[in-house]
XYZ file of N, CA and C in Angstrom:
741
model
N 4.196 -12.468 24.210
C 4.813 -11.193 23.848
C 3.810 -10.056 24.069
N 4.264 -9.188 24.553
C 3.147 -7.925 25.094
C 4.038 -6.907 24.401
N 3.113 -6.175 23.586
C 3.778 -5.209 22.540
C 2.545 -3.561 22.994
N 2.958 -2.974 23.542
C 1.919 -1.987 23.946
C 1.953 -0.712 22.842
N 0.250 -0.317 22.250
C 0.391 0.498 21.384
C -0.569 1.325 21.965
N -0.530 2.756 21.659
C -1.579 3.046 22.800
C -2.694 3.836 21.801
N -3.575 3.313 21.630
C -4.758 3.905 20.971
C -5.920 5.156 21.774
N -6.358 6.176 20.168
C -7.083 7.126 20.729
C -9.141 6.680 20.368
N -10.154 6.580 21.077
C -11.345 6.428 20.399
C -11.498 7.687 19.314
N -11.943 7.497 17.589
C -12.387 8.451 17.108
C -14.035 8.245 16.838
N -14.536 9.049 17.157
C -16.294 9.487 17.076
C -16.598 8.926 16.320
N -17.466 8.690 16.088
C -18.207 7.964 14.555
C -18.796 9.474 13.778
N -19.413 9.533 12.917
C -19.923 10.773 11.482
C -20.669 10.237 11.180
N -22.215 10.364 11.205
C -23.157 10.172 10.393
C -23.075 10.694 9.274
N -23.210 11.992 8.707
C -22.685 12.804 7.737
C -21.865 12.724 7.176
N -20.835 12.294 7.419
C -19.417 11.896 6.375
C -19.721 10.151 6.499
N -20.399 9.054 7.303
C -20.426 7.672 7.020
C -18.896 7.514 7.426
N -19.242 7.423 8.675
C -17.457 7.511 8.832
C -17.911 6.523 10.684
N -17.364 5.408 10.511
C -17.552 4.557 11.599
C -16.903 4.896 13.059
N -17.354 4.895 13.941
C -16.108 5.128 15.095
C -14.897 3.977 14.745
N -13.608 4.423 15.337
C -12.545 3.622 15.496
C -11.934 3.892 16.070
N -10.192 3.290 15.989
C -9.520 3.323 17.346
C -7.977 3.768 16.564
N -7.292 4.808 16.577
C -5.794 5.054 15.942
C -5.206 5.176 16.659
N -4.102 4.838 16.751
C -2.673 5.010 17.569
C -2.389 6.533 17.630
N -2.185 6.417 18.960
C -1.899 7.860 19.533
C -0.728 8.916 19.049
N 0.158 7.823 18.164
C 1.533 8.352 17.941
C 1.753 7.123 16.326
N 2.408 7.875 15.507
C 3.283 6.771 14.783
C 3.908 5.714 15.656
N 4.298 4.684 14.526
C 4.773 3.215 14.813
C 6.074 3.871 14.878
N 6.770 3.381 16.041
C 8.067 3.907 16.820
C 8.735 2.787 15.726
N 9.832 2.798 16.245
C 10.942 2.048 16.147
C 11.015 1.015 16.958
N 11.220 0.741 18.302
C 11.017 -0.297 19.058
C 9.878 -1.017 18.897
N 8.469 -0.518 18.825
C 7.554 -1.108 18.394
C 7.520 -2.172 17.398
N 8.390 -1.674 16.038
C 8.483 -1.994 14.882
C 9.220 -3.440 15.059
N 10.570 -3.051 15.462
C 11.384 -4.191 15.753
C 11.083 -5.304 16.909
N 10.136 -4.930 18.084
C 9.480 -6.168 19.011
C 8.278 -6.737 17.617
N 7.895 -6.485 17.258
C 6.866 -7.056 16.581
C 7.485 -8.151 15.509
N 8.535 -6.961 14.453
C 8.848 -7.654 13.123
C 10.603 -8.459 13.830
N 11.297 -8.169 14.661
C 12.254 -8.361 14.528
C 13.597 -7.557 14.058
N 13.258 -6.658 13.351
C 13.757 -6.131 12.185
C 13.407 -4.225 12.831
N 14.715 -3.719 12.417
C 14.428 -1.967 12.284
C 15.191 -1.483 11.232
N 14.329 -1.503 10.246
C 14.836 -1.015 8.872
C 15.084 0.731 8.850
N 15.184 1.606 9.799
C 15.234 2.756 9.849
C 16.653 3.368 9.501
N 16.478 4.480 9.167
C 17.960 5.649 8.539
C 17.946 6.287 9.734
N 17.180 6.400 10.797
C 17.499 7.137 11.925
C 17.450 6.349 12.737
N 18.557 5.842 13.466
C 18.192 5.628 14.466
C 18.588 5.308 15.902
N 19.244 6.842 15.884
C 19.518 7.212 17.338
C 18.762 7.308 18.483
N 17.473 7.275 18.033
C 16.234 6.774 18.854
C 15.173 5.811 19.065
N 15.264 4.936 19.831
C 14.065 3.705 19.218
C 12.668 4.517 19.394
N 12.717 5.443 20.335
C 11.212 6.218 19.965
C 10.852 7.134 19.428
N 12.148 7.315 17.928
C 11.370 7.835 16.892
C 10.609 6.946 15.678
N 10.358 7.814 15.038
C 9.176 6.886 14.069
C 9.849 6.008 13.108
N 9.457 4.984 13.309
C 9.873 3.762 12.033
C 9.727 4.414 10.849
N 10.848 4.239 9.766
C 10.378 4.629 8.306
C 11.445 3.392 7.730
N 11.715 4.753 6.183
C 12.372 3.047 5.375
C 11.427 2.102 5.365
N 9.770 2.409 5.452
C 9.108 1.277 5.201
C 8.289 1.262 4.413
N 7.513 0.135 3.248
C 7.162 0.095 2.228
C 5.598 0.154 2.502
N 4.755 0.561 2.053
C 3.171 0.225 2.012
C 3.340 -1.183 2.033
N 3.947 -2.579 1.613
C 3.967 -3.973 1.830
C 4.669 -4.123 3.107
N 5.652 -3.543 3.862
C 6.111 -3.589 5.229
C 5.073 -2.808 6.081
N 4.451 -1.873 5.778
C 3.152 -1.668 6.818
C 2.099 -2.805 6.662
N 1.778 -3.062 6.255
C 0.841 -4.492 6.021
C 1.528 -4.978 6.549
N 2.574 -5.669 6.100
C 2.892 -6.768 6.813
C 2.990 -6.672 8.284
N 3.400 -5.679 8.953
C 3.408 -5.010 10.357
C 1.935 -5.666 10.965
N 1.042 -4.709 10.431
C -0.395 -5.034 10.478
C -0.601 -6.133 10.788
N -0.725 -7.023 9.579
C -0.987 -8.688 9.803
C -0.161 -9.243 11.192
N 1.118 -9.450 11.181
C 1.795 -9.447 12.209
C 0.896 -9.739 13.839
N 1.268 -8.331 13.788
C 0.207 -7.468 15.167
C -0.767 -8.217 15.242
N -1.699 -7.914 14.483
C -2.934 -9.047 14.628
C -2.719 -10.338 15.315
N -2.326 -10.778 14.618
C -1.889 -12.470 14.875
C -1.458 -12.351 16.968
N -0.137 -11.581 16.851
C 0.440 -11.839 17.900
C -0.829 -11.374 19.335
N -1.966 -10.193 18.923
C -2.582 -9.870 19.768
C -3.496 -10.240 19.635
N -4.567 -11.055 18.615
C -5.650 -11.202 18.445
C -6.874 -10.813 18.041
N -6.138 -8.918 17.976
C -7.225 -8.548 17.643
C -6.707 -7.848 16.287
N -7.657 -6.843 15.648
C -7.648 -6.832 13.951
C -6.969 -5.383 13.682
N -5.789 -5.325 13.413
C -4.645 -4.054 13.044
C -5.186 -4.259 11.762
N -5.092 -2.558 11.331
C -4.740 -2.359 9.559
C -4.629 -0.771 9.757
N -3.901 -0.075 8.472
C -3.481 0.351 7.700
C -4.964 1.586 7.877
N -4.729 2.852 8.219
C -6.245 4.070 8.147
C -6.633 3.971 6.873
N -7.585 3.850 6.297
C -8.032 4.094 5.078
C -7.654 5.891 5.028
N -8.220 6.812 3.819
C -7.469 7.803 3.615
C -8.643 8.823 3.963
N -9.433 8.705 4.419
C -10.792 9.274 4.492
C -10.918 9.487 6.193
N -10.384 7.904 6.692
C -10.279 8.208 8.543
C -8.961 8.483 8.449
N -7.851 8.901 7.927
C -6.901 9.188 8.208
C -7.135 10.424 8.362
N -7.628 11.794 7.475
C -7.883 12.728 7.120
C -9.116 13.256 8.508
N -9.986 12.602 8.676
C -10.771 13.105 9.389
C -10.488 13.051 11.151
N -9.493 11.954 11.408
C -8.428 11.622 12.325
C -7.665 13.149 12.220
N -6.983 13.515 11.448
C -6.513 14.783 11.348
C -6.675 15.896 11.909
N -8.071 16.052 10.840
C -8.771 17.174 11.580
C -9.210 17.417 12.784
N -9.473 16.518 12.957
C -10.325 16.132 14.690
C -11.544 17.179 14.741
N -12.329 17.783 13.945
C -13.309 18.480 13.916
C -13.051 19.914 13.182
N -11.962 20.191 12.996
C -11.527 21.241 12.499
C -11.721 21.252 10.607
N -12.193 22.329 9.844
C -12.184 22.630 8.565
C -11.272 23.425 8.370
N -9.978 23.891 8.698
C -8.334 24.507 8.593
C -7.879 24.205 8.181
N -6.719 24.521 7.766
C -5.475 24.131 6.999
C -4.800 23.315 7.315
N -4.449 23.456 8.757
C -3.841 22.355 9.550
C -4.972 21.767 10.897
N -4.628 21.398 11.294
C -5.287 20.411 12.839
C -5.572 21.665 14.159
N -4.829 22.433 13.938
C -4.690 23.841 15.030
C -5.412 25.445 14.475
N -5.756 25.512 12.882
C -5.794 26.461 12.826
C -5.483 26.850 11.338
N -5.433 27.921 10.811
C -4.416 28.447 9.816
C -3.314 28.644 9.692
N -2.754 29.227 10.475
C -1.730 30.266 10.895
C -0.493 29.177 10.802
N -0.029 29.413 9.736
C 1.223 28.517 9.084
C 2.348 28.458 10.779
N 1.874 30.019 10.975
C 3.177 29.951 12.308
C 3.641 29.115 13.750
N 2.215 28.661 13.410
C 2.147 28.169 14.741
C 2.420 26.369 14.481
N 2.789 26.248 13.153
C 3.209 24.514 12.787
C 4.084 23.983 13.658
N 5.315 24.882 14.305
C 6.213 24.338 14.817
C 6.039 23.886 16.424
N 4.836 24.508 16.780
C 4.809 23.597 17.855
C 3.714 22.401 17.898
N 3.702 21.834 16.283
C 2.763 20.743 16.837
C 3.204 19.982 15.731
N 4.549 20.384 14.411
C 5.162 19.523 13.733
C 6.268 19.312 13.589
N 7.305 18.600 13.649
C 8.530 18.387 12.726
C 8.772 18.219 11.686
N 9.090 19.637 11.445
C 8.859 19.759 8.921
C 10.442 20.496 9.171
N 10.641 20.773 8.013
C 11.874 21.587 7.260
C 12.337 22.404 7.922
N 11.295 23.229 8.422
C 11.943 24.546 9.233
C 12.542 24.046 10.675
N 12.396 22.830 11.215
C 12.816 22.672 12.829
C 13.535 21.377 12.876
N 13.301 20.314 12.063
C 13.472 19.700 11.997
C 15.429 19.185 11.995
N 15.572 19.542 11.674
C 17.049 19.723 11.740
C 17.674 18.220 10.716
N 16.885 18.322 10.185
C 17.452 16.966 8.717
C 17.250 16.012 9.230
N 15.919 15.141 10.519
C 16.460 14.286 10.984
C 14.422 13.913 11.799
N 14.580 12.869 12.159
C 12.777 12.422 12.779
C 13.335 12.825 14.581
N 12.023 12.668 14.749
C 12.316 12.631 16.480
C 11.132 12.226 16.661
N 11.582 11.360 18.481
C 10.886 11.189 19.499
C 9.243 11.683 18.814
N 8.582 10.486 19.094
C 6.942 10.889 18.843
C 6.362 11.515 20.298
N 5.450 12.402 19.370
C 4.763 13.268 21.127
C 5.251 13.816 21.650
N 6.411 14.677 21.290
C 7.081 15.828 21.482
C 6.386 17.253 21.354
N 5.370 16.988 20.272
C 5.330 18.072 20.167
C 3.452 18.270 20.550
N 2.984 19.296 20.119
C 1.207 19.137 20.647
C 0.343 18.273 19.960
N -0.499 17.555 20.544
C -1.029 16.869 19.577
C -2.844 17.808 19.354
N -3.355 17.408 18.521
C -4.532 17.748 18.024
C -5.409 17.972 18.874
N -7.103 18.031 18.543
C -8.183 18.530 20.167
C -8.640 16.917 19.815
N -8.342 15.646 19.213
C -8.566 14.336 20.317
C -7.356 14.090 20.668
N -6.233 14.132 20.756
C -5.307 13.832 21.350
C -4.348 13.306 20.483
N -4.175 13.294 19.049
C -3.337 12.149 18.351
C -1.948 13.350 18.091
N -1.071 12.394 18.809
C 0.591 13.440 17.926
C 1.190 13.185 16.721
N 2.095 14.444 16.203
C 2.284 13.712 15.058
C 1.641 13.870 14.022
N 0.513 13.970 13.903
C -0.534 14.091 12.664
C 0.378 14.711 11.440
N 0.803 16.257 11.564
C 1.562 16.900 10.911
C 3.352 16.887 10.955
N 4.079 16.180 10.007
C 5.130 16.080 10.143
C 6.125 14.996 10.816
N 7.188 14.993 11.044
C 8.250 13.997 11.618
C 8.319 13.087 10.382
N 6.926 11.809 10.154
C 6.683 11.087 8.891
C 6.011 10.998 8.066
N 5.878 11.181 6.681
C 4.538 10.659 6.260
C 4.131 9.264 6.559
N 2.867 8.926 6.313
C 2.012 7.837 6.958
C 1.308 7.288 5.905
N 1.525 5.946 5.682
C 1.033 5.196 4.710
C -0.420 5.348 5.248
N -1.733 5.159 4.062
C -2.858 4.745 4.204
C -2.943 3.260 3.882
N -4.460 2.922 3.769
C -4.727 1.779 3.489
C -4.636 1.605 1.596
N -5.028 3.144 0.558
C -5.123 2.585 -0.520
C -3.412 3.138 -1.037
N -2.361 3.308 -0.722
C -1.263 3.478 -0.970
C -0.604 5.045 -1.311
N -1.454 5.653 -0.698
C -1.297 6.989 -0.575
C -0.732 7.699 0.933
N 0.312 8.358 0.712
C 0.926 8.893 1.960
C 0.340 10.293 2.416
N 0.092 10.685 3.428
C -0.027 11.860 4.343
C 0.459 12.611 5.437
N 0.440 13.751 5.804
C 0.952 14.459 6.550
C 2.126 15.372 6.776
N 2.780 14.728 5.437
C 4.359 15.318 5.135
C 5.987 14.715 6.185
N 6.501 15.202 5.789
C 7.208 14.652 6.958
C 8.502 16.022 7.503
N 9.678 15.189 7.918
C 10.823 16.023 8.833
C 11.543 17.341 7.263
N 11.170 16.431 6.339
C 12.582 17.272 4.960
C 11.111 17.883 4.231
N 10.028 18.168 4.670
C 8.991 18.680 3.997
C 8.837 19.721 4.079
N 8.540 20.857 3.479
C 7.659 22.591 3.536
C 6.390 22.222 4.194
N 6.287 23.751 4.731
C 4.627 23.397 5.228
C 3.729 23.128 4.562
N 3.572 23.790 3.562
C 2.348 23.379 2.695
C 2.029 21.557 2.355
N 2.903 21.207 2.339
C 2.701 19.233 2.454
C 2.525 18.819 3.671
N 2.895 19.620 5.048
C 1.760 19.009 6.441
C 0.699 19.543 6.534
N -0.010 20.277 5.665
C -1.604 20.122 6.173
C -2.328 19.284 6.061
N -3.349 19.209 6.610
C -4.467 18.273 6.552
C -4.912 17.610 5.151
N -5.009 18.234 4.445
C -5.549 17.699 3.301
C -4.624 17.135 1.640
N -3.506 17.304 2.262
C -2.449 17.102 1.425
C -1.892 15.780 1.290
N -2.608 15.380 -0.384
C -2.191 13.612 -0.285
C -1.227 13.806 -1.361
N -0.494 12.580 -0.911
C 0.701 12.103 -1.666
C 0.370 11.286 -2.643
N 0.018 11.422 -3.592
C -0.190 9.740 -4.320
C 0.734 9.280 -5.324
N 1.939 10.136 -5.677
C 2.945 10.000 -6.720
C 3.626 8.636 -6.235
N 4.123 8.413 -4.945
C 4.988 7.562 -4.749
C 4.591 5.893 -4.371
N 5.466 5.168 -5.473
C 5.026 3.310 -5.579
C 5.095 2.696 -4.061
N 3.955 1.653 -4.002
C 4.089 1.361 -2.630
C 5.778 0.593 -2.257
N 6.464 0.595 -3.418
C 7.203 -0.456 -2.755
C 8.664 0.237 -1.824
N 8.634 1.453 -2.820
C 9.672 2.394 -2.069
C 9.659 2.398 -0.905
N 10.986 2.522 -0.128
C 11.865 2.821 1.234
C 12.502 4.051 1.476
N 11.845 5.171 1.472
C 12.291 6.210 2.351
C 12.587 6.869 3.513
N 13.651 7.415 3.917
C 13.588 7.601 5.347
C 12.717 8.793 6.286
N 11.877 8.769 5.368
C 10.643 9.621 5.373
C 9.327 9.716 5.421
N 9.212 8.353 4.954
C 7.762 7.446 5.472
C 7.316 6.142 6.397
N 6.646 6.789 7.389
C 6.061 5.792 8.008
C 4.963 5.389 8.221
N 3.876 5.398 9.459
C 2.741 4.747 9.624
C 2.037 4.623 11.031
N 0.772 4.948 11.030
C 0.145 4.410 12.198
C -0.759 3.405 12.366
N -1.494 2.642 13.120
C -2.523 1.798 12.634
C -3.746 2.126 13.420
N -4.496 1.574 12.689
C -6.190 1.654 13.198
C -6.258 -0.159 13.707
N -7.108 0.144 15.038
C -7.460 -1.125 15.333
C -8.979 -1.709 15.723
N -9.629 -2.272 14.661
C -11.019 -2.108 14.748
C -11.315 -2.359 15.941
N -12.694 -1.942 16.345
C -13.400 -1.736 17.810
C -13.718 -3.668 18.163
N -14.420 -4.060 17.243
C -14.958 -5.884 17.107
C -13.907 -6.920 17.111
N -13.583 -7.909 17.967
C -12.891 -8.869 17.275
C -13.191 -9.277 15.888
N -12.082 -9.696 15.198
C -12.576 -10.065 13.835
C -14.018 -10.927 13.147
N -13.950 -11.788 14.417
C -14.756 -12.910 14.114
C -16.421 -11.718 14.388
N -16.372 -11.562 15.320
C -17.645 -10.542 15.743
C -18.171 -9.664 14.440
N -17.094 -9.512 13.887
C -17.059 -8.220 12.837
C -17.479 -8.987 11.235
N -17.133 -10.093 11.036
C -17.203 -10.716 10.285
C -19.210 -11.132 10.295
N -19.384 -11.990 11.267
C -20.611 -12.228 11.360
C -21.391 -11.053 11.341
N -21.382 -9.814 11.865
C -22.116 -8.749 11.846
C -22.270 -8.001 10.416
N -20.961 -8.261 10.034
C -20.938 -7.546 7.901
C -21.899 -8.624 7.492
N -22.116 -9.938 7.751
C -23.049 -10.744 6.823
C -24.549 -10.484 7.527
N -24.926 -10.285 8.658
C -26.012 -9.837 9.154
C -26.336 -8.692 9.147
N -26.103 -7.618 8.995
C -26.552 -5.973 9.187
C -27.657 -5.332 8.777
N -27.589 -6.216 7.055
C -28.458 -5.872 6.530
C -30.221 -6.895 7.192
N -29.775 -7.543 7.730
C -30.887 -8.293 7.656
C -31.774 -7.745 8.852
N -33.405 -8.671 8.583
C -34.445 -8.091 9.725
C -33.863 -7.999 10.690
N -33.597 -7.008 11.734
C -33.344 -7.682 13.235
C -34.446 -7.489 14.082
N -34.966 -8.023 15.156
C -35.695 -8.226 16.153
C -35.849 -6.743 16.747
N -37.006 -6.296 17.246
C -37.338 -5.931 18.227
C -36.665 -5.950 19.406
N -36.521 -4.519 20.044
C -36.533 -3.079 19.159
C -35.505 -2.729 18.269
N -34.800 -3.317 17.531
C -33.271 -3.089 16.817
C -33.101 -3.203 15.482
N -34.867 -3.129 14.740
C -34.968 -3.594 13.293
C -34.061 -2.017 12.750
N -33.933 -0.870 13.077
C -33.495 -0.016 12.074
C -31.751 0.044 12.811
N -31.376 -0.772 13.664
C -29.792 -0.616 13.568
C -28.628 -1.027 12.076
N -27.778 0.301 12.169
C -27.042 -0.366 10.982
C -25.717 -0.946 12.216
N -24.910 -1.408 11.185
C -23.583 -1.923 11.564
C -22.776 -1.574 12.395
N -22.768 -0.084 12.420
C -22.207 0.377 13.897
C -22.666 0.081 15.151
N -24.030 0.577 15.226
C -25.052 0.571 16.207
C -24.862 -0.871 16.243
N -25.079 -1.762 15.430
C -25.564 -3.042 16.187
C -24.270 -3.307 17.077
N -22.981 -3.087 16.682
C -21.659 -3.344 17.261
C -21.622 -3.048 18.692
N -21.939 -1.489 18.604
C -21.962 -1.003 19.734
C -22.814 -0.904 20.722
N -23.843 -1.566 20.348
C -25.142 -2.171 21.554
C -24.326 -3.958 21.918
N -23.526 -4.325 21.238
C -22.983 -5.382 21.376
C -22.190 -5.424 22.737
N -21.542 -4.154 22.388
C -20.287 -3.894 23.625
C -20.930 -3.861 24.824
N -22.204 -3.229 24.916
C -23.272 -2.260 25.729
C -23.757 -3.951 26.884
N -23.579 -5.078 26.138
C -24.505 -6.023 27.078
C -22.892 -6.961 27.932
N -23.503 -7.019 28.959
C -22.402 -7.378 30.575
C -21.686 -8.825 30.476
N -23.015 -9.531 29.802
C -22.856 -11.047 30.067
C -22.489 -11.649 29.065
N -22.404 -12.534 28.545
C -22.214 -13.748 27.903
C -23.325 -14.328 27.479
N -24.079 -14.712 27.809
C -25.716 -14.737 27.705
C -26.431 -13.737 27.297
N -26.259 -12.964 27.468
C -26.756 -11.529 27.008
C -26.386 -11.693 25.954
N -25.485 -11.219 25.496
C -24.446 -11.166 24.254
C -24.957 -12.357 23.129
N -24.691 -13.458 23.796
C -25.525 -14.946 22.812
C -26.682 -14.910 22.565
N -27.760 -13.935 23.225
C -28.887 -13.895 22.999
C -29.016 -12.800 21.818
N -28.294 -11.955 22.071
C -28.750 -11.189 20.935
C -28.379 -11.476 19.843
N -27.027 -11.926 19.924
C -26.316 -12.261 18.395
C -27.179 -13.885 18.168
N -27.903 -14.504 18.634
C -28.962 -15.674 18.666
C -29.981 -15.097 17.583
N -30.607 -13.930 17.774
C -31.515 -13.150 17.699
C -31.134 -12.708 16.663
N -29.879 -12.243 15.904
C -29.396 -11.659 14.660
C -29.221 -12.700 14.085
N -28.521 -13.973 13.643
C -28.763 -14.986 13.206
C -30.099 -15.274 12.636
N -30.940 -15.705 13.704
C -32.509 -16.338 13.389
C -33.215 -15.193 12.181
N -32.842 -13.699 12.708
C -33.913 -13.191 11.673
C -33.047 -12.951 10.465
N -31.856 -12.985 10.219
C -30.753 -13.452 9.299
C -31.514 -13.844 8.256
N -31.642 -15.557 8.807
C -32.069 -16.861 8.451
C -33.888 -16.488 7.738
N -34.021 -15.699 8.535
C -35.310 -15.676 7.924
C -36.209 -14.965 7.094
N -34.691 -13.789 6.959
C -35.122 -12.615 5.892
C -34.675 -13.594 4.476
N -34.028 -14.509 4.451
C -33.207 -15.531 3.750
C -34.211 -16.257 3.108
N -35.122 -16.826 4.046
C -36.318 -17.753 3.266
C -37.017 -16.808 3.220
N -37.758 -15.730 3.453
C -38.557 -14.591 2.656
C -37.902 -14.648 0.955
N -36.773 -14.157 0.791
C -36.161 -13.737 0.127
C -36.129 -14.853 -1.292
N -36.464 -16.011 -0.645
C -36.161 -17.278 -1.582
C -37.693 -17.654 -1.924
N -38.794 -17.476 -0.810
C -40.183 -17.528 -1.167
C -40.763 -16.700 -2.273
C-alpha cells in the first residue's frame, strides 16, 4: 500500500531546544484518512481533499500508529511547542503573515469566508516554509491533547498563532477538528539506540555532539560501513562510560 503524505523539513532552534523535523505540508485529507484507516468519519464530505475531522485525539493516534506500521517509518501527533513554532515559521506576529487581521483570508478558512463548511487543503497561501493551512479550515490535534489553529466556524482571533485550545476532551468528534503529523527524521530503531547513547563519551572528534547532531552526522555518512562504524564507535564508548560509571 503506498499512501503518499508530503512532508515539509523544519530547522532545528538551539534557543528554543527545538529539534529539526519533518510536518506534513497540509492537514490529513480525507482520502488519506480512509486509504490508511479504511474508514472516513467526516461531516464534510463532498471532498476527499478536504481535511479529515470528526476525529478524536484517540483517532489521531491511532492514524499515527497505523501509518507507521504500514510505512515503517515513525508518524506521531506535533507536540504543541513544534506545532506552534511550525506556525510561525520565524515570525513573532499574530498570525504566520503578519498582523494585519485583513489579510487572514488569503491564507485561512475561518468564519468570515468560509461559508459553514472545510475545503480543499492548499488553497489558500501557505506560510515562509511552505506549510498550508496552519490558520483555519481545522483545528489540529497536538501530541498533549490540545487543539490549534482554529478552524472553518471560528473568528479570527482563534487562528492565530498562539491560540491554544485546551477546554476540549480528547475523546470528542467534531466536524471541526483535525490533524497533521510529524514524521521523525531516524528510523525508529536508529532513534531508539541514539536516546540510550547521546549522553555517553563519544569518540573523537564527536565527544561534544548532542542527539541531533549525532543523528544528523548519521545521515551525512554514504555507506553502510561507514554508518556501522560509527554507530560501532557509539556503542563501545557507551559501554565504557558504563564501567567508568560502575568503577
Amino acid at each position: 500500500m503506498t499512501i503518499k503524505i508530503e512532508m515539509v523539513e523544519i530547522p532545528a532552534n538551539q534557543d528554543q531546544k527545538i529539534n529539526s523535523f519533518a510536518i506534513g505540508k497540509y492537514p490529513v485529507t480525507q482520502a488519506q484518512y480512509e486509504a490508511v484507516m479504511g474508514t472516513n468519519p467526516s461531516y464534510f464530505i463532498n471532498n476527499s481533499q478536504n481535511p479529515v475531522e470528526q476525529v478524536s485525539w484517540d483517532d489521531a493516534q491511532a492514524f499515527c500508529q497505523k501509518l507507521s506500521q504500514i510505512t515503517g517509518k515513525t508518524y506521531r501527533l506535533p507536540t504543541e511547542v513544534e506545532w506552534e513554532y511550525a506556525c510561525r515559521a520565524g515570525t513573532e506576529t499574530l498570525f504566520s503573515f503578519g498582523d494585519d487581521v485583513n489579510q487572514l483570508k488569503e491564507y485561512a478558512w475561518y468564519y468570515d469566508n468560509s461559508r459553514g463548511t472545510t475545503h480543499p487543503v492548499g488553497h489558500k497561501l501557505p506560510n515562509a516554509w511552505g506549510l498550508y493551512d496552519m490558520h483555519g479550515n481545522v483545528w489540529e490535534w497536538c501530541k498533549e491533547g490540545v487543539i490549534r489553529g482554529g478552524s472553518w466556524g471560528n473568528y479570527s482571533h482563534y487562528c492565530c498563532s498562539t491560540f491554544r485550545n485546551y477546554f476540549i476532551r480528547r475523546v470528542i468528534r467534531y466536524s471541526c477538528n483535525g490533524f497533521r503529523v510529524v514524521c521523525d527524521k531516524w528510523h525508529s530503531k536508529v532513534k531508539i539506540f541514539a536516546e540510550e547513547m547521546w549522553e555517553a563519551k563519544l569518540p573523537e572528534p564527536h565527544q561534544n555532539m548532542n542527539l541531533s547532531e549525532m543523528v544528523d552526522y548519521l545521515e551525512t555518512l554514504q555507506t553502510k560501513k561507514e554508518k556501522g562504524k560509527f554507530l560501532t564507535a557509539v556503542y563501545w564508548s557507551g559501554f565504557q562510560a558504563c564501567l567508568e560509571t560502575d568503577s
